[in-house]
Structures are given as C-alpha cells and as structure tokens.
Short mmCIF file of C-alpha atoms in Angstrom, two decimals:
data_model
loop_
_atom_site.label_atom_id
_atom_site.label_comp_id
_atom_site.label_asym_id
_atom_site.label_seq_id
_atom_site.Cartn_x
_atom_site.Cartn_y
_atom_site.Cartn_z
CA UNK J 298 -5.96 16.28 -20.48
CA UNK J 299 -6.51 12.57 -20.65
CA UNK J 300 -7.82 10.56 -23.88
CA UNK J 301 -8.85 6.95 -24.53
CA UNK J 302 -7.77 5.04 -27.47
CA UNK J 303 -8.71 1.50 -27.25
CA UNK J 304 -6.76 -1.43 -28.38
CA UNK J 305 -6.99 -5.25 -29.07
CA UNK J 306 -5.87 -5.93 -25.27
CA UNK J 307 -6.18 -3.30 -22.73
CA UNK J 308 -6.68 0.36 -22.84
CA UNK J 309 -4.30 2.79 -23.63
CA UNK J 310 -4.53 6.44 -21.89
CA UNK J 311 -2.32 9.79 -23.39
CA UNK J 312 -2.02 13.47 -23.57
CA UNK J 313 -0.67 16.05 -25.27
CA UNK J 314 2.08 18.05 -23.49
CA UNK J 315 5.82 16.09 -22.78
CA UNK J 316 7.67 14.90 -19.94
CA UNK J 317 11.03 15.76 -18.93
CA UNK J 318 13.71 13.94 -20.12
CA UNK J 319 15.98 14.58 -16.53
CA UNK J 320 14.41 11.94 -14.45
CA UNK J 321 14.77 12.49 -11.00
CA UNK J 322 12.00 10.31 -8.70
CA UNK J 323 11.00 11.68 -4.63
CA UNK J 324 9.53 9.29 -2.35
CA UNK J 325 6.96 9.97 0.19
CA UNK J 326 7.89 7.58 2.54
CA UNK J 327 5.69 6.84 6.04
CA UNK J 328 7.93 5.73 8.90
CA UNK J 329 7.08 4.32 12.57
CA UNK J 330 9.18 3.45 15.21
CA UNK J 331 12.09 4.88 14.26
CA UNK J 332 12.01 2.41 10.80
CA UNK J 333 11.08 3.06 7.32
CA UNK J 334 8.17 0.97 6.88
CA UNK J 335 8.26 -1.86 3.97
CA UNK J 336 5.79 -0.58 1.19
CA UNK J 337 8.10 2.72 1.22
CA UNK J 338 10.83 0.56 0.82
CA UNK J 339 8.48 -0.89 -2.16
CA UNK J 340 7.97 2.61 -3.58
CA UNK J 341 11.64 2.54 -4.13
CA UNK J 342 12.21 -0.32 -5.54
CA UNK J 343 9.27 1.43 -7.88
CA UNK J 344 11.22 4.03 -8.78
CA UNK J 345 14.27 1.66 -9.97
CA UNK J 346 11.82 1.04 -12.72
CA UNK J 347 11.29 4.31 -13.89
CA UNK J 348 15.09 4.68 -15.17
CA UNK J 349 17.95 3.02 -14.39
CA UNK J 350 19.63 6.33 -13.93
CA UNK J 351 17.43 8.20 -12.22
CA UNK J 352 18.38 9.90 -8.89
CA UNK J 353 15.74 8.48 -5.91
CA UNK J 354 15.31 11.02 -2.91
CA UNK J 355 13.39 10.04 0.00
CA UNK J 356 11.30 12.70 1.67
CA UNK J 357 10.29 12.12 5.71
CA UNK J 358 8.56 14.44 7.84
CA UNK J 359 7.95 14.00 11.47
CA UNK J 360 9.59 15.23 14.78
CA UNK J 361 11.77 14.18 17.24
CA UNK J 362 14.62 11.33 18.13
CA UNK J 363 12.11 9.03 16.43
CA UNK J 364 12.54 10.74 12.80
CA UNK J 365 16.19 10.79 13.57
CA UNK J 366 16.30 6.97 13.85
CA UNK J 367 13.60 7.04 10.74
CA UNK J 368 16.02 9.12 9.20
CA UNK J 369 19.55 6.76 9.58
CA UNK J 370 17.71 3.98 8.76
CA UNK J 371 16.24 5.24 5.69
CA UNK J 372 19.70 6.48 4.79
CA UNK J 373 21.27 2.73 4.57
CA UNK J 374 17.79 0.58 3.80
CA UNK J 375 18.38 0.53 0.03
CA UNK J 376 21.50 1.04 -2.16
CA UNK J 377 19.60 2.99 -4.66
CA UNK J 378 18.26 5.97 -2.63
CA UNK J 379 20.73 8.90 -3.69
CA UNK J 380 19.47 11.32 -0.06
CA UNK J 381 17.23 11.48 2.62
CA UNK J 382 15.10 14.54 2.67
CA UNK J 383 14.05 15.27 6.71
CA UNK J 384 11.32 17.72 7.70
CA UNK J 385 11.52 17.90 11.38
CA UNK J 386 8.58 20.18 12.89
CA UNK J 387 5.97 19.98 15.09
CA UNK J 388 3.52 20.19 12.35
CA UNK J 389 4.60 17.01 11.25
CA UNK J 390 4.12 15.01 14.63
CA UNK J 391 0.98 12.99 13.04
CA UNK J 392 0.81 13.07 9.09
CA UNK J 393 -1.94 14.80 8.20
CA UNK J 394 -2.59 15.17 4.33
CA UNK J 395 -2.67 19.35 4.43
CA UNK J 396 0.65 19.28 5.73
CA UNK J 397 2.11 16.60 3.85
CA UNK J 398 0.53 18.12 0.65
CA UNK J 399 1.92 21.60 1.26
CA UNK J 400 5.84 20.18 2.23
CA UNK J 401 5.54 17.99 -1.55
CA UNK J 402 4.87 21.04 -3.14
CA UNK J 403 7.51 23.02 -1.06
CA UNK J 404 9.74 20.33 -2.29
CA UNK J 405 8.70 20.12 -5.51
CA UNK J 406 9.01 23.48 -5.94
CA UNK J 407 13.13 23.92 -4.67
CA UNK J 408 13.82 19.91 -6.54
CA UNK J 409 11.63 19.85 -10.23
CA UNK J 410 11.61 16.01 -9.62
CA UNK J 411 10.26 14.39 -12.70
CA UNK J 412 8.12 12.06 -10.76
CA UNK J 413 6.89 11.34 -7.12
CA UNK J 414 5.82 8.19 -5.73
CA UNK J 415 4.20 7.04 -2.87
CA UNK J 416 2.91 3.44 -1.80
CA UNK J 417 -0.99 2.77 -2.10
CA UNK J 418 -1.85 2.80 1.25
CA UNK J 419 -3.80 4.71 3.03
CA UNK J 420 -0.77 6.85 3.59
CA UNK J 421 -0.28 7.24 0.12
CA UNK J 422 -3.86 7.50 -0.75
CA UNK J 423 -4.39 10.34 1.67
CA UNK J 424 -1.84 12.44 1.06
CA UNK J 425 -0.95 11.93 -3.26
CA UNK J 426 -4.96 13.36 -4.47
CA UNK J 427 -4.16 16.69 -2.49
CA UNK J 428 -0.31 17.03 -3.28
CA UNK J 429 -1.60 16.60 -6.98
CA UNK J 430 -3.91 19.04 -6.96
CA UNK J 431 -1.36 21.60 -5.73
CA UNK J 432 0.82 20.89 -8.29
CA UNK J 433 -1.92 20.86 -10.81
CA UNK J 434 -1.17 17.20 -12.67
CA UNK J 435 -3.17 14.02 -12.51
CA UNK J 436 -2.00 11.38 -10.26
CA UNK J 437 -2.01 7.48 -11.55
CA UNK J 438 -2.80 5.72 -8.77
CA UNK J 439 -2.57 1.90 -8.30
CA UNK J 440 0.38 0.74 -10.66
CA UNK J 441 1.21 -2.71 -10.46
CA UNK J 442 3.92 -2.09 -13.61
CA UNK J 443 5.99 0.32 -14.77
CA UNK J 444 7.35 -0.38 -18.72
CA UNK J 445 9.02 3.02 -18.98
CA UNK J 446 9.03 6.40 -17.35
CA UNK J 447 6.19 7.76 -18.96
CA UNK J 448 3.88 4.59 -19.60
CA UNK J 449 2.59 2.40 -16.61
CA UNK J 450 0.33 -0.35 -15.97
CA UNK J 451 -2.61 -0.47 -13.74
CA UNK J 452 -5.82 -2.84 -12.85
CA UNK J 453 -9.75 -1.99 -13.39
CA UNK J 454 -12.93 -3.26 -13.05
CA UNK J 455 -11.65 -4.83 -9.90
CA UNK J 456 -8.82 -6.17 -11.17
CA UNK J 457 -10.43 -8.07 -14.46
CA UNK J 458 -8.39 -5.85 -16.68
CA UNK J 459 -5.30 -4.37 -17.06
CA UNK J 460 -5.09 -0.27 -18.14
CA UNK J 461 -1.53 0.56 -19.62
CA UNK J 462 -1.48 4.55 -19.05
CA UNK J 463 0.72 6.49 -20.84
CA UNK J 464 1.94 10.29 -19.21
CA UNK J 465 2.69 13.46 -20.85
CA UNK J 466 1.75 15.75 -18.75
CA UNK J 467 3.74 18.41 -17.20
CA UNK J 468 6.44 17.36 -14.05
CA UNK J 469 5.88 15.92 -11.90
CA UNK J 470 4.36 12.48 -12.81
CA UNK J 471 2.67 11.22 -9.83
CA UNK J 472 2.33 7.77 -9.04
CA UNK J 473 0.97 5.59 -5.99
CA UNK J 474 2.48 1.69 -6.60
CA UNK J 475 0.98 -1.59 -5.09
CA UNK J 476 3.32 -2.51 -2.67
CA UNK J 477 2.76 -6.04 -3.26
CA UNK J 478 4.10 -5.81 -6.97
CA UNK J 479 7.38 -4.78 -6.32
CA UNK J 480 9.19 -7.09 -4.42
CA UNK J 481 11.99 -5.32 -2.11
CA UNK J 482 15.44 -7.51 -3.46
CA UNK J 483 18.30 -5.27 -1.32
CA UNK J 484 21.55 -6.13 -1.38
CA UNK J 485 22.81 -5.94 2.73
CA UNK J 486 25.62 -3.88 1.74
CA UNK J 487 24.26 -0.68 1.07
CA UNK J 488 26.09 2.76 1.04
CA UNK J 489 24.44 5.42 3.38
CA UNK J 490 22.87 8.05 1.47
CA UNK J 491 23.29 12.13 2.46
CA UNK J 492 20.88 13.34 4.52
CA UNK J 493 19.81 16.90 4.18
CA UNK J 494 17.21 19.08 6.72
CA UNK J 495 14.10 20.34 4.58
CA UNK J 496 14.00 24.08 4.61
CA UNK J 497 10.79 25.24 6.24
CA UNK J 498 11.02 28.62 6.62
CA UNK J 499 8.72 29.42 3.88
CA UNK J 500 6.32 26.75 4.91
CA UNK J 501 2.58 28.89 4.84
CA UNK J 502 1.09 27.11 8.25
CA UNK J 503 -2.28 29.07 7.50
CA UNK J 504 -2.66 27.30 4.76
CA UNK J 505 -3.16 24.12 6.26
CA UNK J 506 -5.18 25.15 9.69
CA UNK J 507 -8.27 24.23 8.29
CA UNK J 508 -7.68 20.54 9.29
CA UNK J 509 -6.30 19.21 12.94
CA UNK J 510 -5.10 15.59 14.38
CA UNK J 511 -7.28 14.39 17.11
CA UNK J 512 -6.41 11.01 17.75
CA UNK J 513 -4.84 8.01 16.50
CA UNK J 514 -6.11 3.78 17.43
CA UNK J 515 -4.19 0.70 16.43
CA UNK J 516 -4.11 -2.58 17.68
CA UNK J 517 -1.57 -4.04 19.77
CA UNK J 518 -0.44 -7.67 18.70
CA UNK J 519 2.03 -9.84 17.86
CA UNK J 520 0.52 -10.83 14.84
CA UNK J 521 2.45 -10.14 11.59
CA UNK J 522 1.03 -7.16 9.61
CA UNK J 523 -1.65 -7.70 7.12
CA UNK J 524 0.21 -6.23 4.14
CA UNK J 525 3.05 -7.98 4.16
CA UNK J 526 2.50 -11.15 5.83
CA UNK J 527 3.29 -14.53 4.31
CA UNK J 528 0.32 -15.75 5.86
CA UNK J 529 -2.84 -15.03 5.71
CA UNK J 530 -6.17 -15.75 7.41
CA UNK J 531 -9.44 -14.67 6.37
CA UNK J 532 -12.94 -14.76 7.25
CA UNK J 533 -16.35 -14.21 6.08
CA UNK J 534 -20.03 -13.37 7.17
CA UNK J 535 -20.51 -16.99 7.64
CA UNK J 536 -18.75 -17.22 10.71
CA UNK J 537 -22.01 -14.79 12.13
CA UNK J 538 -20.71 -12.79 15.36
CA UNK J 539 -17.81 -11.52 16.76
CA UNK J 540 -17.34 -14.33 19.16
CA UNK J 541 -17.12 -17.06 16.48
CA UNK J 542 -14.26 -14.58 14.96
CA UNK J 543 -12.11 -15.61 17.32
CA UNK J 544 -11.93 -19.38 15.54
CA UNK J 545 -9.67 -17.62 12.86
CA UNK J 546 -7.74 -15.53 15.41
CA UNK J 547 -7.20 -18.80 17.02
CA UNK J 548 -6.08 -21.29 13.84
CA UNK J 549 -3.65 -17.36 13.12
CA UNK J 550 -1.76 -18.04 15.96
CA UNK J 551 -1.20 -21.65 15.19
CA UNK J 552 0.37 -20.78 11.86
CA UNK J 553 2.05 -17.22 12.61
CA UNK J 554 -0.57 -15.84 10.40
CA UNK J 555 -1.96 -12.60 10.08
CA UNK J 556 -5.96 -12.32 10.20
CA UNK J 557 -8.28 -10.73 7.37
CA UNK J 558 -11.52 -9.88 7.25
CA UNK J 559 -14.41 -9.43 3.85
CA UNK J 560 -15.87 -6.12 3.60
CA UNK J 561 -19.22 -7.79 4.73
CA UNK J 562 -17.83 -9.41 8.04
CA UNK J 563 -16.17 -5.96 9.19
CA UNK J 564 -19.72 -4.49 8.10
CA UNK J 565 -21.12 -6.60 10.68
CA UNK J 566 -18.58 -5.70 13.43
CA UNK J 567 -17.07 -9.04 13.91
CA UNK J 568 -13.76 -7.01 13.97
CA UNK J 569 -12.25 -3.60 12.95
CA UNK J 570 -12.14 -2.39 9.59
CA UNK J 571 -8.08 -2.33 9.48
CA UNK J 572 -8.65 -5.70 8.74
CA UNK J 573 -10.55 -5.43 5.73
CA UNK J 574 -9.17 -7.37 2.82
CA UNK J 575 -10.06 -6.04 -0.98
CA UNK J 576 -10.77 -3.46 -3.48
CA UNK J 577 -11.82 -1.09 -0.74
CA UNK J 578 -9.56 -2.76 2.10
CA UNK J 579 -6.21 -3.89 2.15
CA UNK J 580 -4.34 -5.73 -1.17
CA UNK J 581 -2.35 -8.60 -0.15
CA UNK J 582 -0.10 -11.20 -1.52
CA UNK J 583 0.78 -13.54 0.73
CA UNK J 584 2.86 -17.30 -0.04
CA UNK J 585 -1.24 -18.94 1.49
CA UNK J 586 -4.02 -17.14 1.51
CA UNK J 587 -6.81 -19.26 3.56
CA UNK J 588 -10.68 -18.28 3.43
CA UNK J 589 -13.04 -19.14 5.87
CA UNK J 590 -16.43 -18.62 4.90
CA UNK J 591 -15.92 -16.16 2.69
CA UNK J 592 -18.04 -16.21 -0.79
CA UNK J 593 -15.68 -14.34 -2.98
CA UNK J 594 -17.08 -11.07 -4.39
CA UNK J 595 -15.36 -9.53 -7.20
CA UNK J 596 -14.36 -6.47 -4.51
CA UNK J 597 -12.94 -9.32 -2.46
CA UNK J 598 -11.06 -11.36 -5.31
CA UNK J 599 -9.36 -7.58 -6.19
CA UNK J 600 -7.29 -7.46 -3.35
CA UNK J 601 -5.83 -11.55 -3.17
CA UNK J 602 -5.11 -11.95 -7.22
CA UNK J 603 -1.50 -11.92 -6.34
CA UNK J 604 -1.35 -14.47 -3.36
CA UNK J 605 0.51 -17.70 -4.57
CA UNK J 606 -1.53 -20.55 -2.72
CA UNK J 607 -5.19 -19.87 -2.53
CA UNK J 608 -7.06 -22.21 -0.10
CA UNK J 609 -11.04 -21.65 0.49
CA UNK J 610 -13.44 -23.50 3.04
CA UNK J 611 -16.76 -22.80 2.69
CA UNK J 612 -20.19 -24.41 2.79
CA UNK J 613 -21.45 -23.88 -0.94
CA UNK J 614 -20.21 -25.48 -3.65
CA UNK J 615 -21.03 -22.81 -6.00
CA UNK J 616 -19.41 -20.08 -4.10
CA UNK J 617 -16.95 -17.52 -6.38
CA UNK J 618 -13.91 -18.03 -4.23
CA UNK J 619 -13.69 -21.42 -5.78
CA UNK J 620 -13.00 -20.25 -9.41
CA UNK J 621 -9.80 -19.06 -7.64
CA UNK J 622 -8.61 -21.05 -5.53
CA UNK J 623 -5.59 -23.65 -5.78
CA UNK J 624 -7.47 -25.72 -3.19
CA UNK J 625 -11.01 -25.98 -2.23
CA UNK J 626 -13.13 -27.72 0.42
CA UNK J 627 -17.10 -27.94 0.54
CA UNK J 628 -17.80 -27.88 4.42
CA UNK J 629 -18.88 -26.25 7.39
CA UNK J 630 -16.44 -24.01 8.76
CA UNK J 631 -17.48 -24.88 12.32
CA UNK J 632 -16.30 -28.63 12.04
CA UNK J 633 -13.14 -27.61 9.52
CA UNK J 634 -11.67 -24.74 11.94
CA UNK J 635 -12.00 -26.85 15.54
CA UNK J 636 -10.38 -29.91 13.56
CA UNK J 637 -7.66 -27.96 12.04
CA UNK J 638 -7.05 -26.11 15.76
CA UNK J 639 -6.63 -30.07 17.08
CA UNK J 640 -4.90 -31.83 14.50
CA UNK J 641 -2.27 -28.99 14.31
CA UNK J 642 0.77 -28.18 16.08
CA UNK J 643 1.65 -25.48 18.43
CA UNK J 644 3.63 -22.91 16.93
CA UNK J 645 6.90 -22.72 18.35
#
C-alpha cells in the first residue's frame, strides 16, 4: 500500500510494512553481441547507490556462444559486480517478458535479493511490470536518484517535478533507473566476478506459452546509438516528408551524431519510431543536443532535460524549445541545414 503526504518541495510516497536490512541488489541485464550493453552497465552503477556494501549479482539469459561471450564480459565490465548469474536455454533465445518474468522470480525465489534493478528501457520496461506482479510488490520505475536503500527520487508531470519515494514494502524493492543519470566511472582494472549456471530444472514452461517471438527489425548503421551518444540530432514536423529527413541524417554524419526524431515527425512516418526522442520515446543526455524544427512540447522537453548544450533552429520565435535552450536561432531550417552541410567539414 502506497500513501501521499505532501511537503513544501516535492512529494513524498510510504507504506507500512519494512525492508530488509541484508541488502543484496540483482541486475537484469540485456546483452547483444556477445557484450553487456551500457545502460546495464548503468543499472550497476545504480545499485552502488543503494549500499556501499551490498552484494550486486548480474542475471543474463540467452543461449549459445553469444551468452558465453555476454557472460565473460559481464564478469570483468565492473569491479563491483560480486557474480554473473547465466540462464542458457532455448527459451531464452529472444527475451520475451513471460520468460524473463518467470526466471526473476525463479531467482528471486532461490536468492531473497533485497532489491532488483533493471535499466528503463524498453528492456527494462517490458520485462520489470510482469516480474513485479509475480512477486507481488510495486515496482518504482524511472529513478534518476537514489538517497538511500529504501527512499529514491523520480520525475513527474513530464519531468516538471521531482517525486522522492520512499519503500517499505516487502523484498524485493524493484527499481528501473534512467540510464542517463548514472554515469558508468569503471576503474580498467577490474577483478572477474564468479560465474554460476541458473538452475532451470524447475522452470514451469507452460506457464509462459501463452506468448511467442515472431520476429525482430533493427537498423543497420554506423551511426552511434541514440541513448548514449554524445551527439545528438533531432528533427521535427517542420521538416514535412521523409525525403527532407534526410537533411538531418546528412548534417549526423558530418558530426558523428546520432539522429532523433519528435513524437509528431515519427507520427508522420518521416522515419521509424526507434528514433523517437521523449517522455514516450527515448531519454537522452547527450554533451549537444541540436533541434531542427522541432517546437518543444512538454513530452519532448522530458526526455533532453539532462543534455548539457541545447541548440534549437526553428522558424518561430515563440516556439517552447527556446525556454531551454543554451543557444537559439530564428530561421528556416531549409537555408540553416544546407549552409551548415557546406560550411562544415568532412568528418574524418
């Protein structure tokens, strides 16, 4: 059970049950390509927050040589995981959230973890509602802060306020974490960690048939990915087709950028919605954020708060994006974009 209790600054959530004081953390880490991918590696760093001594497992699940190599990586990618936890079974070729949801509680269930933590991404976001309903808590979902091991911090209304949520339910305490919060600081000598074979023989595979993979679509560039690039690109409805898109694709390669897209723009089909930037797309936080044409709804502004340079082109002077940004131009995109595409240099 969840209460309010309002205060002078933000709002304050609690409960009435305890926590544990043994605080152990599991991580639900995604992997691809034989690598731990960098907002798991977040998630930990996460968890370092919780407690200083708390004991961070890693869970993967997959199959074959390519959770092996997830596996060895994970083992050595940061000096504070403690062991690698490896499910290797066919059911876990493509991670669908029935299985995944039925392994954390098989897990849960043999480790009593005191919390569980997973990156909010759609990853996470798939897999954390389900997992939490099996084990009967509430899941927080979001954190951008963590001020102790029961009391967290999280945006709402877009991002216009700040929610400090404080747990006492039962174990475990269920968290997804903004990647982009917790900055990955590794030291490169890092001990490998123990890694141990999930034991699946009680694993109930009727329980999760009522779901099944078909296929999977990505797309294949060199661009850096959206989520963690230190560059980013973005355009709006203004730039009106699909065609015209290709402008920003363009001035991305120039700078080694990756390419963004508003809610309204992937609407439209100018590209796919893996490009979406916002409340209901991706959250970034690059070192430059550029916008092209984009107006700046309060869905959009939700998911860029954190980028350090802010730069926004469009034609209105009384657009939102300019209440944010560091710097701001009143044009047309179609003259700024082509002269920006001459004036600067290849990238090398």
């Amino acid at each position: 059970m969840i209460g309010a209790i309002k205060t002078t600054s933000l709002l304050r959530f609690s409960s009435v049950t305890s926590i544990s004081r043994s605080i152990s953390t599991l991580i639900l880490a995604e992997h691809d390509g034989g690598a731990i991918k960098s907002q798991s590696i977040s998630a930990v760093e996460a968890a370092k927050s919780v407690d200083k001594q708390t004991s961070i497992s890693l869970l993967l699940a997959g199959s074959g040589p390519s959770l092996q190599q997830a596996a060895a990586h994970a083992a050595s990618c940061h000096p504070s995981i403690s062991q690698v936890l490896v499910a290797d079974s066919d059911k876990f070729t493509h991670p669908v959230a029935e299985t995944w949801a039925r392994l954390v509680q098989l897990v849960q269930q043999k480790g009593e973890y005191s919390h569980i933590i997973t990156a909010s991404n759609s990853f996470g976001k798939n897999i954390l509602p389900r997992a939490a309903a099996l084990l009967d808590v509430s899941p927080i979902t979001d954190v951008i802060a963590i001020s102790s091991s029961n009391q967290f911090v999280r945006p709402i209304y877009a991002g216009n306020a700040l929610c400090t949520v404080r747990y006492s339910g039962s174990n475990p305490c269920m968290l997804s974490v903004r990647s982009t919060s917790f900055a990955v600081s590794v030291d490169s000598k890092s001990n490998e960690a123990p890694i141990s074979q999930v034991d699946l023989s009680t694993f109930d595979e009727d329980f999760v048939g009522k779901s099944r993979y078909i296929n999977h679509t990505a797309q294949v560039t060199e661009r850096p990915d959206l989520g963690n690039a230190q560059v980013v690109i973005t355009g709006g409805r203004a730039l009106k087709s699909a065609e015209n898109f290709k402008m920003i694709e363009k001035l991305a390669e120039k700078l080694g950028a990756a390419v963004g897209a508003t809610r309204a723009a992937v609407d439209a089909g100018f590209v796919p919605n893996d490009l979406q930037v916002g409340q209901t797309g991706k959250i970034v936080a690059p070192k430059l954020y550029m916008a092209f044409g984009v107006s700046g709804a309060i869905q959009h502004l939700a998911g860029i708060r954190d980028s350090k340079v802010i730069v926004a082109v469009n034609k209105d002077a009384d657009a939102p994006i300019f209440q944010v940004a560091d710097y701001g131009l009143v044009g047309d995109l179609f003259e700024v974009i082509p002269e920006l595409l001459e004036k600067l240099p290849e990238k090398k």
